[in-house]
Amino acid sequence: MANTPDYSWPPMEARKVIGQSPKRLDGPAKASGRARYSSDLNPKDLLFGVYLTCPHAHARVTSVDTSAAEKIQGVTAVHVVSPAGTEIQWQGTEVAAVAAVTEEIARDAVGAIKVVYEVLPHLVKEEDVAQAGARAKAAGEILKGDPAAAFQQAAVVSEGHYGIPVITHCCLEPHGQTIQWQGDSVWAWPSTQDVTHYAGQLGQNLKVPAANVKVKMDYIGGGFGSKFSPDSWGEVCARLSQKSGGRPVRLFLDRATEQRIAGNRPSAYADIKIGGGKDGTITAWESHSWATGGFTGGGSPPLPYILDDSNHPIPNKRLVHTAISTNTGPFRAWRAPNNQQAAYLTCSAVEDFAAKAGLDPLGVFKLNLQYAPKVRQDLYGYQFDKAAELSEWKKLWKLRGQSAGPVKRGLGLGFSAWGGGGHTSQCNVTLHADGSVQVDIGTQDLGTGTRTIITQVAAETLGLPMAAIKLTIGSNDLPPDNASGGSTTVGGVSASTRKAAVNALAKLFDAAAPALGATADQLEAANGQIRVKGSPSKSLTWTAACKKIGAAGKIAETGINDQRNPSRELISSGTGGVQVADVSVDIETGIVKINRYVAVQDCGLIINPRLAESQVYGAVIMGISTALFERRFMDAATGAMLNADMEFYKLAGIGDIGEIKVYMDIRPENDKRGVIGLGEPPAIAICAAVGNAVANAIGVRVPHIPMTPDHVLDALEGRNA
Amino acid sequence: MRSKKDPDRSRQAKGNFSRRGFIRGVGIGGGALGTGLLENAAEAAPATAASAGPGPVPITLNINGKPVNLTVEPRVTLLDALRNRLDLTGAKRVCDRGTCGACTVLMNGKSVYSCSVLAIDAQGKAIETIEGIAEPGKLHPVSAAFWNHDAQQCGYCTPGFVMAAKGFLAEHPNPNLEDVEHGLGGNLCRCGTYMGVRQAVLEAARTLKTQGGKNG
């Protein structure tokens, strides 16, 4: 084996499997209904867990009486989560849980639990910071230069108010798990974005050694940043199982509880003032922003977004942020945390500034890229031009409010930045003497295509077809891999897999070299053969080469990507994207429709273009859903979430998304940077682009996302929402 | 979801499918009813003529061409009977309130939300679930088209989409894009796979036609 193995990717033109678009490997299982999610498991003697949750937004539990529930035939366990004395801070908080032989009996038993509450005052709305009183806390002020003087000198000053609401993750598979706690061992089948670390966290909660916790998950029905830990329900499910004599319990949240407590994206509201020159150069920024992420506050979008490089920022700025604590379910990471909010607030304000100056925002955005990080200024410049070309910006864009007729058309821009990088990941590649290839990695496939891309990397490296690779993921018995979050999975697993496969191949070359009359460093793997470089006739079939492995019977090698010291020859971080929305707004009904949506995105080396495109389509569609429909409605009087369902919490349907154009920016200079994650970046800019397109169409700013008829008509009538 | 051509439509509206019964069945644990809207609808619904239960009752369902005997309480939905009693877990429980379509199965060839049909009311109907549309190890042309066009990410909505598409294509063998958007409007996806779904349904229509309409 060479001292310093060359792990780098083969050059673009030499790749056989990477860069191709094989269909996703778990596609047949998913499309035939045969894929078993953790919520689908029906092990022998299964019990059904059901929660009793608190109907109040703020209350103290006075008493919990479970005696009637315990007497119901078929109930095997009752567990109190919030005993007397507990102060509850949001509706939907778990109070007790029941396990029973049928779900119906468990529901009856939950209904038979008597809870007395002392109801306390609550705050559940944060749109108006003035109403928040003592629940509003100063959360930082930044001052640079002399904004007051800069605004006075500015030729153009624009001011606006903008807001983006709390939305929920609304994973189709709710949070939950199936767990069996028998004797000293716990078997857990969760719905998680972190298979490897689940055992340690659950074990800690249960005071069971992590070594005694076995975790397995084949499929997950959506996470989007909300499914990183076992949560309280992991522990509760385990305790129900233990109290039921070790029978397995399946406990998944019902939809209302899922909507209330299992994850949401913080809101963000801001009053923003921008000053600058007649040419559109921004010289001053002032923002007063506020947000809630639930009881702990939370949510602090980085403003101004992207146009804030520490070495050359907007010279004069003042930022004041307020965090509002509300009696609502806690926020969780939501597909590019804080970035959607920051992109919406910033791009809206920049668009308003351009409109005030009578300028094309395309030019204003590009001009102010002088404040963006130097390394990405050229990238953004290229992407703005590409997005303009694909959206026919020059032909279709008009100054604000110049679209004629009752249905008005407008175009709007948004842009994004994301890190990515590769998480810590270990892969084991085993080459067996019979020629079979085993790849083991304790990761998870969230539907992003992780199984497929790992297999592509292994096949590419070993010179084999994908069908020759036997991949196993989704268990904590496998080599450790980190949580799938921050768009770091593809970087982590592609690097660890590449390294493990290169290391294994080097050992195979050692074993096969004598038979080929060559040295190991003269060999290569291609087309299912081990052959001498430059003399392809001197070769062994893969199977024949593996027969030389010898007495050990197999070669088992490891590859590691360390997040703190990543495999820079293989992966990178830092992406940019520019998007354009083309919308129609009916000013009589207030209905907004997407005509066309253009997303230009770079993500370095693309392992599977089909799956990469699917990621961007998916992110854009999710973003259109948030831009047009999604909003958590809280009731000020009762403290209840009014739309804790999927009927009034509306997601975009297949007819709501218009035509979407995805342009993957795969120029060689991006490819040579290596693999970069793609889950989050294209999900960032949609509210920004759609909001700007609506303002461009109707001539006035609709301050608050989503662009629903009530918001649009309010803005047209001059009412401020 | 229900087609205008659905011969069962009027019967369901007037007859033994009772929203009141369904809502009572969902019971105390179903906190989503707290908006008051459904309770009002329930009060307005006519009382059912016949009653069964409240304890478990034996029923026979015709599932994927085979009779299946089971004992369930009358409040048990077809979805929960399939998933929890019969281990047919292709249909998913997502909204549990007739909105998202993840639980779609075919009843007498028509798409229904199985979360909104009581198991006892599904007796005497030919129920087709995704497990029954293809031989083990094979893919139905609609499933294959979903795979071909990557009309899936996490995949939790996919079985419902496949069944809704199959039911839709049985009635609309020559759809255009607008038809597809209308016909599949009763199914929701969170990952955003609609671009693939559009193409998949159009491809499946072509495949089924060349196969002489062998839609399962």
Short mmCIF file of N, CA and C in Angstrom, two decimals, chain A residues 23-28 30-37 39-40 42 48 102-105 107-108 110-111 168-174 220-222 224 250 254-256 260 334-335 446-448 610-611 614-615 617-619 621-622 625-626 630 642 644-649 651-655 657-660, chain B residues 25-32 35 37-38 73 75-77 80 83-97 99-100 102 130-131 134-139 143-144 146-150 152-159 161-162 180-182 184-185 187-195 197-198:
data_model
loop_
_atom_site.label_atom_id
_atom_site.label_comp_id
_atom_site.label_asym_id
_atom_site.label_seq_id
_atom_site.Cartn_x
_atom_site.Cartn_y
_atom_site.Cartn_z
N LYS A 23 -31.20 5.41 -10.99
CA LYS A 23 -32.40 5.65 -10.19
C LYS A 23 -32.11 5.30 -8.74
N ARG A 24 -32.86 5.93 -7.83
CA ARG A 24 -32.58 5.70 -6.41
C ARG A 24 -32.79 4.23 -6.05
N LEU A 25 -31.87 3.70 -5.25
CA LEU A 25 -31.86 2.26 -4.97
C LEU A 25 -33.08 1.81 -4.17
N ASP A 26 -33.60 2.69 -3.31
CA ASP A 26 -34.76 2.26 -2.52
C ASP A 26 -36.07 2.64 -3.19
N GLY A 27 -35.98 3.05 -4.45
CA GLY A 27 -37.19 3.43 -5.19
C GLY A 27 -38.23 2.33 -5.28
N PRO A 28 -37.85 1.13 -5.68
CA PRO A 28 -38.86 0.07 -5.79
C PRO A 28 -39.54 -0.23 -4.45
N LYS A 30 -40.04 1.80 -2.00
CA LYS A 30 -40.93 2.91 -1.64
C LYS A 30 -42.15 2.98 -2.56
N ALA A 31 -41.93 2.75 -3.84
CA ALA A 31 -43.03 2.90 -4.79
C ALA A 31 -43.99 1.71 -4.78
N SER A 32 -43.59 0.64 -4.10
CA SER A 32 -44.47 -0.53 -4.02
C SER A 32 -45.11 -0.68 -2.65
N GLY A 33 -44.81 0.25 -1.74
CA GLY A 33 -45.36 0.15 -0.39
C GLY A 33 -44.67 -0.87 0.48
N ARG A 34 -43.62 -1.50 -0.04
CA ARG A 34 -42.95 -2.54 0.74
C ARG A 34 -41.94 -1.96 1.73
N ALA A 35 -41.55 -0.71 1.55
CA ALA A 35 -40.60 -0.09 2.49
C ALA A 35 -41.26 -0.03 3.86
N ARG A 36 -40.55 -0.51 4.86
CA ARG A 36 -41.09 -0.53 6.23
C ARG A 36 -40.48 0.62 7.03
N TYR A 37 -41.29 1.59 7.33
CA TYR A 37 -40.88 2.68 8.21
C TYR A 37 -41.07 2.20 9.65
N SER A 39 -42.79 3.44 11.85
CA SER A 39 -44.21 3.54 12.21
C SER A 39 -45.04 2.43 11.57
N ASP A 40 -44.43 1.60 10.76
CA ASP A 40 -45.15 0.50 10.09
C ASP A 40 -44.93 -0.84 10.79
N ASN A 42 -45.04 -4.01 13.08
CA ASN A 42 -46.03 -4.75 13.86
C ASN A 42 -45.37 -5.98 14.47
N PHE A 48 -49.98 -0.42 21.75
CA PHE A 48 -50.12 0.90 21.13
C PHE A 48 -50.04 1.98 22.20
N THR A 102 -55.00 -2.35 22.04
CA THR A 102 -55.39 -1.72 20.78
C THR A 102 -55.25 -0.20 20.94
N GLU A 103 -55.14 0.48 19.82
CA GLU A 103 -55.02 1.93 19.87
C GLU A 103 -56.32 2.55 20.39
N GLU A 104 -57.44 1.94 20.06
CA GLU A 104 -58.72 2.48 20.49
C GLU A 104 -58.83 2.42 22.01
N ILE A 105 -58.42 1.30 22.59
CA ILE A 105 -58.46 1.18 24.06
C ILE A 105 -57.51 2.20 24.68
N ARG A 107 -56.74 5.06 23.53
CA ARG A 107 -57.38 6.39 23.46
C ARG A 107 -58.45 6.53 24.54
N ASP A 108 -59.24 5.47 24.72
CA ASP A 108 -60.25 5.51 25.78
C ASP A 108 -59.59 5.78 27.14
N VAL A 110 -56.72 7.17 27.81
CA VAL A 110 -56.23 8.55 27.89
C VAL A 110 -57.38 9.49 28.25
N GLY A 111 -58.55 9.21 27.70
CA GLY A 111 -59.73 10.03 28.00
C GLY A 111 -60.22 9.85 29.43
N THR A 168 -44.59 24.99 10.53
CA THR A 168 -44.25 23.71 11.16
C THR A 168 -43.53 22.80 10.16
N HIS A 169 -42.77 21.87 10.69
CA HIS A 169 -42.08 20.92 9.82
C HIS A 169 -43.09 20.03 9.11
N CYS A 170 -44.10 19.62 9.84
CA CYS A 170 -45.18 18.81 9.27
C CYS A 170 -44.62 17.59 8.50
N CYS A 171 -43.69 16.88 9.13
CA CYS A 171 -43.20 15.64 8.53
C CYS A 171 -44.39 14.70 8.33
N LEU A 172 -44.43 14.02 7.19
CA LEU A 172 -45.59 13.15 6.98
C LEU A 172 -45.57 11.97 7.95
N GLU A 173 -44.42 11.39 8.18
CA GLU A 173 -44.35 10.41 9.26
C GLU A 173 -44.14 11.18 10.56
N PRO A 174 -45.10 11.11 11.48
CA PRO A 174 -44.93 11.89 12.69
C PRO A 174 -43.73 11.41 13.49
N ILE A 220 -37.18 6.76 6.86
CA ILE A 220 -37.73 7.83 7.68
C ILE A 220 -38.65 8.68 6.80
N GLY A 221 -39.83 8.96 7.33
CA GLY A 221 -40.81 9.70 6.54
C GLY A 221 -40.73 11.20 6.76
N GLY A 222 -39.55 11.75 6.50
CA GLY A 222 -39.37 13.20 6.60
C GLY A 222 -38.81 13.61 7.95
N PHE A 224 -36.40 17.03 8.04
CA PHE A 224 -36.20 18.45 7.73
C PHE A 224 -35.56 19.23 8.88
N ARG A 250 -45.55 0.79 20.21
CA ARG A 250 -45.42 1.75 19.11
C ARG A 250 -46.11 3.04 19.54
N ASP A 254 -49.98 11.90 17.27
CA ASP A 254 -51.07 12.17 16.34
C ASP A 254 -50.78 13.51 15.65
N ARG A 255 -51.50 13.78 14.59
CA ARG A 255 -51.16 14.94 13.76
C ARG A 255 -51.26 16.26 14.53
N ALA A 256 -52.27 16.39 15.38
CA ALA A 256 -52.43 17.65 16.11
C ALA A 256 -51.23 17.88 17.02
N ARG A 260 -48.27 20.75 16.98
CA ARG A 260 -48.11 21.67 18.11
C ARG A 260 -46.72 21.64 18.71
N TRP A 334 -34.83 24.03 11.04
CA TRP A 334 -35.74 23.90 9.90
C TRP A 334 -34.97 24.20 8.63
N ARG A 335 -34.51 23.18 7.97
CA ARG A 335 -33.91 23.29 6.63
C ARG A 335 -33.28 24.66 6.37
N LEU A 446 -32.51 9.99 4.28
CA LEU A 446 -33.73 10.75 4.55
C LEU A 446 -34.62 10.88 3.32
N GLY A 447 -34.23 10.20 2.25
CA GLY A 447 -34.95 10.38 0.99
C GLY A 447 -34.16 11.27 0.06
N THR A 448 -32.97 11.64 0.53
CA THR A 448 -32.08 12.47 -0.27
C THR A 448 -31.30 11.63 -1.28
N ARG A 610 -29.54 13.32 -11.23
CA ARG A 610 -30.98 13.13 -11.08
C ARG A 610 -31.41 13.43 -9.64
N LEU A 611 -30.68 12.87 -8.69
CA LEU A 611 -31.05 13.05 -7.29
C LEU A 611 -30.77 14.49 -6.84
N SER A 614 -33.60 16.51 -7.98
CA SER A 614 -34.77 16.25 -7.14
C SER A 614 -34.70 17.03 -5.83
N GLN A 615 -33.47 17.15 -5.29
CA GLN A 615 -33.32 17.94 -4.08
C GLN A 615 -33.71 19.39 -4.31
N TYR A 617 -35.62 20.65 -6.82
CA TYR A 617 -37.07 20.72 -7.06
C TYR A 617 -37.83 20.66 -5.72
N GLY A 618 -37.43 19.71 -4.89
CA GLY A 618 -38.13 19.53 -3.62
C GLY A 618 -38.02 20.76 -2.74
N ALA A 619 -36.83 21.32 -2.67
CA ALA A 619 -36.62 22.51 -1.83
C ALA A 619 -37.46 23.67 -2.36
N ILE A 621 -40.22 23.50 -4.17
CA ILE A 621 -41.65 23.24 -3.97
C ILE A 621 -42.03 23.46 -2.50
N MET A 622 -41.18 22.99 -1.60
CA MET A 622 -41.44 23.25 -0.18
C MET A 622 -41.44 24.76 0.08
N SER A 625 -44.56 26.35 -1.09
CA SER A 625 -45.61 26.07 -0.11
C SER A 625 -45.54 27.06 1.04
N THR A 626 -44.33 27.33 1.53
CA THR A 626 -44.21 28.28 2.64
C THR A 626 -44.50 29.71 2.18
N GLU A 630 -48.27 28.52 3.99
CA GLU A 630 -48.09 27.98 5.35
C GLU A 630 -47.97 29.07 6.42
N LEU A 642 -54.76 26.97 16.12
CA LEU A 642 -56.07 26.76 15.48
C LEU A 642 -56.00 25.82 14.30
N ALA A 644 -53.90 22.98 13.84
CA ALA A 644 -53.01 21.85 14.14
C ALA A 644 -53.49 20.61 13.40
N ASP A 645 -53.49 20.71 12.09
CA ASP A 645 -53.99 19.64 11.24
C ASP A 645 -53.34 19.83 9.87
N MET A 646 -53.87 19.18 8.82
CA MET A 646 -53.34 19.43 7.48
C MET A 646 -54.41 19.98 6.55
N GLU A 647 -55.54 20.32 7.16
CA GLU A 647 -56.63 20.90 6.37
C GLU A 647 -56.51 22.42 6.36
N PHE A 648 -56.29 22.98 7.54
CA PHE A 648 -56.17 24.43 7.66
C PHE A 648 -54.72 24.86 7.76
N TYR A 649 -53.82 23.91 8.05
CA TYR A 649 -52.40 24.17 7.85
C TYR A 649 -52.14 23.65 6.44
N LEU A 651 -50.59 22.81 2.87
CA LEU A 651 -49.38 22.57 2.09
C LEU A 651 -49.72 22.72 0.60
N ALA A 652 -48.74 23.12 -0.18
CA ALA A 652 -48.95 23.20 -1.63
C ALA A 652 -49.25 21.82 -2.19
N GLY A 653 -50.16 21.80 -3.15
CA GLY A 653 -50.46 20.56 -3.86
C GLY A 653 -49.82 20.58 -5.23
N ILE A 654 -50.06 19.51 -5.96
CA ILE A 654 -49.40 19.32 -7.25
C ILE A 654 -49.78 20.41 -8.26
N GLY A 655 -50.93 21.05 -8.07
CA GLY A 655 -51.37 22.08 -9.02
C GLY A 655 -50.98 23.49 -8.60
N ILE A 657 -47.77 24.71 -8.03
CA ILE A 657 -46.34 25.02 -8.05
C ILE A 657 -45.84 25.63 -9.35
N GLY A 658 -46.70 25.69 -10.38
CA GLY A 658 -46.26 26.29 -11.64
C GLY A 658 -45.17 25.47 -12.32
N GLU A 659 -44.45 26.17 -13.19
CA GLU A 659 -43.37 25.50 -13.92
C GLU A 659 -42.05 25.82 -13.19
N ILE A 660 -41.26 24.80 -12.94
CA ILE A 660 -40.01 25.03 -12.21
C ILE A 660 -38.82 24.66 -13.09
N GLY B 25 -66.02 7.90 16.98
CA GLY B 25 -65.02 6.84 17.02
C GLY B 25 -63.62 7.36 17.23
N VAL B 26 -63.31 8.48 16.63
CA VAL B 26 -61.96 9.01 16.78
C VAL B 26 -61.69 9.35 18.24
N GLY B 27 -62.74 9.80 18.92
CA GLY B 27 -62.69 9.80 20.38
C GLY B 27 -61.92 10.94 21.00
N ILE B 28 -61.70 10.73 22.26
CA ILE B 28 -61.23 11.81 23.11
C ILE B 28 -59.79 12.19 22.79
N GLY B 29 -59.03 11.21 22.37
CA GLY B 29 -57.62 11.48 22.10
C GLY B 29 -57.40 12.37 20.89
N GLY B 30 -58.39 12.49 20.04
CA GLY B 30 -58.20 13.24 18.80
C GLY B 30 -58.34 14.72 19.01
N GLY B 31 -57.30 15.33 19.53
CA GLY B 31 -57.36 16.74 19.89
C GLY B 31 -57.59 17.68 18.72
N ALA B 32 -57.36 17.21 17.50
CA ALA B 32 -57.50 18.10 16.35
C ALA B 32 -58.94 18.54 16.14
N THR B 35 -61.16 22.54 16.92
CA THR B 35 -61.51 23.78 16.24
C THR B 35 -63.01 24.03 16.28
N LEU B 37 -65.13 23.09 14.24
CA LEU B 37 -65.76 23.02 12.91
C LEU B 37 -66.36 21.64 12.66
N LEU B 38 -65.61 20.61 13.02
CA LEU B 38 -66.11 19.28 12.72
C LEU B 38 -67.24 18.89 13.64
N GLU B 73 -63.65 -3.06 16.63
CA GLU B 73 -64.70 -2.17 17.11
C GLU B 73 -65.24 -1.38 15.91
N ARG B 75 -65.74 1.59 15.51
CA ARG B 75 -65.10 2.89 15.28
C ARG B 75 -63.76 2.77 14.56
N VAL B 76 -63.29 1.56 14.34
CA VAL B 76 -61.97 1.40 13.72
C VAL B 76 -62.05 1.75 12.23
N THR B 77 -61.15 2.60 11.79
CA THR B 77 -61.15 2.98 10.38
C THR B 77 -60.56 1.84 9.54
N ASP B 80 -56.78 1.94 9.90
CA ASP B 80 -56.20 1.32 11.09
C ASP B 80 -56.38 -0.19 11.07
N ARG B 83 -53.53 -1.34 8.74
CA ARG B 83 -52.18 -1.16 9.28
C ARG B 83 -51.95 -1.92 10.58
N ASN B 84 -52.90 -1.86 11.48
CA ASN B 84 -52.68 -2.39 12.83
C ASN B 84 -53.14 -3.83 13.00
N ARG B 85 -54.13 -4.25 12.20
CA ARG B 85 -54.64 -5.62 12.34
C ARG B 85 -54.10 -6.56 11.28
N LEU B 86 -53.93 -6.03 10.07
CA LEU B 86 -53.63 -6.93 8.95
C LEU B 86 -52.19 -6.77 8.44
N ASP B 87 -51.44 -5.91 9.07
CA ASP B 87 -50.04 -5.68 8.69
C ASP B 87 -49.90 -5.28 7.22
N LEU B 88 -50.91 -4.60 6.71
CA LEU B 88 -50.81 -4.02 5.35
C LEU B 88 -50.49 -2.54 5.56
N THR B 89 -49.20 -2.21 5.57
CA THR B 89 -48.77 -0.89 6.03
C THR B 89 -48.35 0.04 4.90
N GLY B 90 -48.66 -0.35 3.65
CA GLY B 90 -48.36 0.55 2.54
C GLY B 90 -49.14 1.85 2.68
N ALA B 91 -50.42 1.74 3.00
CA ALA B 91 -51.22 2.94 3.26
C ALA B 91 -50.74 3.56 4.57
N LYS B 92 -50.50 4.88 4.54
CA LYS B 92 -49.90 5.54 5.71
C LYS B 92 -50.92 6.41 6.44
N ARG B 93 -50.72 6.52 7.75
CA ARG B 93 -51.55 7.45 8.52
C ARG B 93 -50.77 8.74 8.70
N VAL B 94 -51.23 9.79 8.09
CA VAL B 94 -50.52 11.07 8.12
C VAL B 94 -51.40 12.15 8.75
N CYS B 95 -52.45 12.58 8.03
CA CYS B 95 -53.32 13.62 8.61
C CYS B 95 -54.43 12.98 9.43
N ASP B 96 -54.82 11.77 9.08
CA ASP B 96 -55.89 11.03 9.75
C ASP B 96 -57.21 11.78 9.70
N ARG B 97 -57.38 12.63 8.71
CA ARG B 97 -58.56 13.47 8.66
C ARG B 97 -59.01 13.76 7.22
N THR B 99 -57.43 14.54 4.38
CA THR B 99 -56.87 15.71 3.69
C THR B 99 -55.69 15.36 2.78
N CYS B 100 -54.82 14.46 3.21
CA CYS B 100 -53.51 14.36 2.57
C CYS B 100 -53.38 13.22 1.56
N ALA B 102 -52.39 10.13 1.92
CA ALA B 102 -51.34 9.11 2.12
C ALA B 102 -51.94 7.73 2.40
N ILE B 130 -51.96 -1.20 -1.96
CA ILE B 130 -50.76 -1.21 -2.80
C ILE B 130 -50.07 -2.56 -2.75
N GLU B 131 -50.27 -3.30 -1.66
CA GLU B 131 -49.64 -4.63 -1.57
C GLU B 131 -50.21 -5.58 -2.61
N ALA B 134 -49.25 -5.70 -7.45
CA ALA B 134 -48.19 -6.35 -8.23
C ALA B 134 -47.75 -7.61 -7.51
N GLU B 135 -47.25 -8.56 -8.30
CA GLU B 135 -46.69 -9.78 -7.73
C GLU B 135 -45.48 -9.42 -6.87
N PRO B 136 -45.20 -10.24 -5.85
CA PRO B 136 -44.01 -9.98 -5.03
C PRO B 136 -42.76 -9.86 -5.91
N GLY B 137 -41.96 -8.85 -5.64
CA GLY B 137 -40.73 -8.66 -6.39
C GLY B 137 -40.93 -7.95 -7.72
N LYS B 138 -42.19 -7.70 -8.09
CA LYS B 138 -42.43 -6.97 -9.35
C LYS B 138 -43.04 -5.61 -9.05
N LEU B 139 -42.97 -4.73 -10.04
CA LEU B 139 -43.52 -3.40 -9.87
C LEU B 139 -44.69 -3.20 -10.82
N SER B 143 -46.14 2.16 -10.22
CA SER B 143 -44.99 2.21 -9.30
C SER B 143 -43.69 2.40 -10.07
N ALA B 144 -43.56 1.66 -11.17
CA ALA B 144 -42.34 1.76 -11.98
C ALA B 144 -42.16 3.17 -12.50
N PHE B 146 -43.21 5.92 -11.12
CA PHE B 146 -42.78 6.78 -10.00
C PHE B 146 -41.29 6.62 -9.76
N TRP B 147 -40.80 5.41 -9.87
CA TRP B 147 -39.36 5.18 -9.70
C TRP B 147 -38.59 5.85 -10.85
N ASN B 148 -39.06 5.63 -12.07
CA ASN B 148 -38.37 6.17 -13.24
C ASN B 148 -38.20 7.68 -13.18
N HIS B 149 -39.20 8.37 -12.63
CA HIS B 149 -39.17 9.83 -12.63
C HIS B 149 -38.80 10.41 -11.27
N ASP B 150 -38.27 9.57 -10.41
CA ASP B 150 -37.83 10.00 -9.08
C ASP B 150 -38.94 10.77 -8.36
N GLN B 152 -40.33 10.53 -5.70
CA GLN B 152 -40.31 10.08 -4.31
C GLN B 152 -39.04 10.60 -3.65
N GLN B 153 -39.17 11.01 -2.42
CA GLN B 153 -37.95 11.26 -1.64
C GLN B 153 -38.05 10.43 -0.36
N CYS B 154 -38.65 11.01 0.71
CA CYS B 154 -38.78 10.17 1.89
C CYS B 154 -39.70 8.99 1.60
N GLY B 155 -40.62 9.17 0.69
CA GLY B 155 -41.43 8.04 0.22
C GLY B 155 -42.69 7.78 1.02
N TYR B 156 -42.93 8.58 2.05
CA TYR B 156 -44.08 8.28 2.92
C TYR B 156 -45.40 8.55 2.21
N CYS B 157 -45.42 9.51 1.29
CA CYS B 157 -46.66 9.80 0.56
C CYS B 157 -46.80 8.91 -0.67
N THR B 158 -45.72 8.23 -1.05
CA THR B 158 -45.67 7.59 -2.36
C THR B 158 -46.73 6.49 -2.56
N PRO B 159 -46.91 5.57 -1.60
CA PRO B 159 -47.94 4.54 -1.84
C PRO B 159 -49.34 5.15 -2.07
N PHE B 161 -49.96 8.09 -3.32
CA PHE B 161 -49.93 8.69 -4.66
C PHE B 161 -50.08 7.62 -5.74
N VAL B 162 -49.38 6.51 -5.55
CA VAL B 162 -49.46 5.44 -6.56
C VAL B 162 -50.89 4.93 -6.67
N VAL B 180 -53.86 15.74 -14.78
CA VAL B 180 -53.07 15.10 -13.71
C VAL B 180 -53.05 16.00 -12.47
N GLU B 181 -52.83 17.29 -12.68
CA GLU B 181 -52.76 18.20 -11.54
C GLU B 181 -54.10 18.24 -10.81
N HIS B 182 -55.17 18.14 -11.57
CA HIS B 182 -56.50 18.14 -10.95
C HIS B 182 -56.77 16.80 -10.27
N LEU B 184 -54.78 14.45 -9.18
CA LEU B 184 -53.92 14.07 -8.06
C LEU B 184 -53.87 15.17 -6.99
N GLY B 185 -54.79 16.11 -7.11
CA GLY B 185 -54.80 17.24 -6.16
C GLY B 185 -55.19 16.85 -4.75
N ASN B 187 -53.73 14.56 -2.98
CA ASN B 187 -52.60 13.93 -2.28
C ASN B 187 -51.53 14.98 -2.03
N LEU B 188 -50.95 14.96 -0.84
CA LEU B 188 -49.93 15.94 -0.49
C LEU B 188 -48.58 15.27 -0.25
N CYS B 189 -47.54 15.99 -0.63
CA CYS B 189 -46.17 15.53 -0.43
C CYS B 189 -45.42 16.63 0.28
N ARG B 190 -44.60 16.30 1.29
CA ARG B 190 -43.86 17.32 2.02
C ARG B 190 -42.47 17.54 1.43
N CYS B 191 -41.89 16.51 0.83
CA CYS B 191 -40.54 16.66 0.27
C CYS B 191 -40.54 17.43 -1.04
N GLY B 192 -41.71 17.55 -1.67
CA GLY B 192 -41.77 18.30 -2.92
C GLY B 192 -41.43 17.48 -4.14
N THR B 193 -42.13 16.36 -4.33
CA THR B 193 -41.82 15.48 -5.46
C THR B 193 -42.79 15.65 -6.63
N TYR B 194 -43.56 16.73 -6.61
CA TYR B 194 -44.63 16.87 -7.61
C TYR B 194 -44.13 16.91 -9.05
N MET B 195 -42.94 17.45 -9.26
CA MET B 195 -42.43 17.50 -10.64
C MET B 195 -42.32 16.08 -11.19
N VAL B 197 -43.92 13.43 -9.99
CA VAL B 197 -45.24 12.80 -10.01
C VAL B 197 -45.97 13.12 -11.32
N ARG B 198 -45.89 14.38 -11.73
CA ARG B 198 -46.54 14.77 -12.99
C ARG B 198 -46.08 13.86 -14.14
#
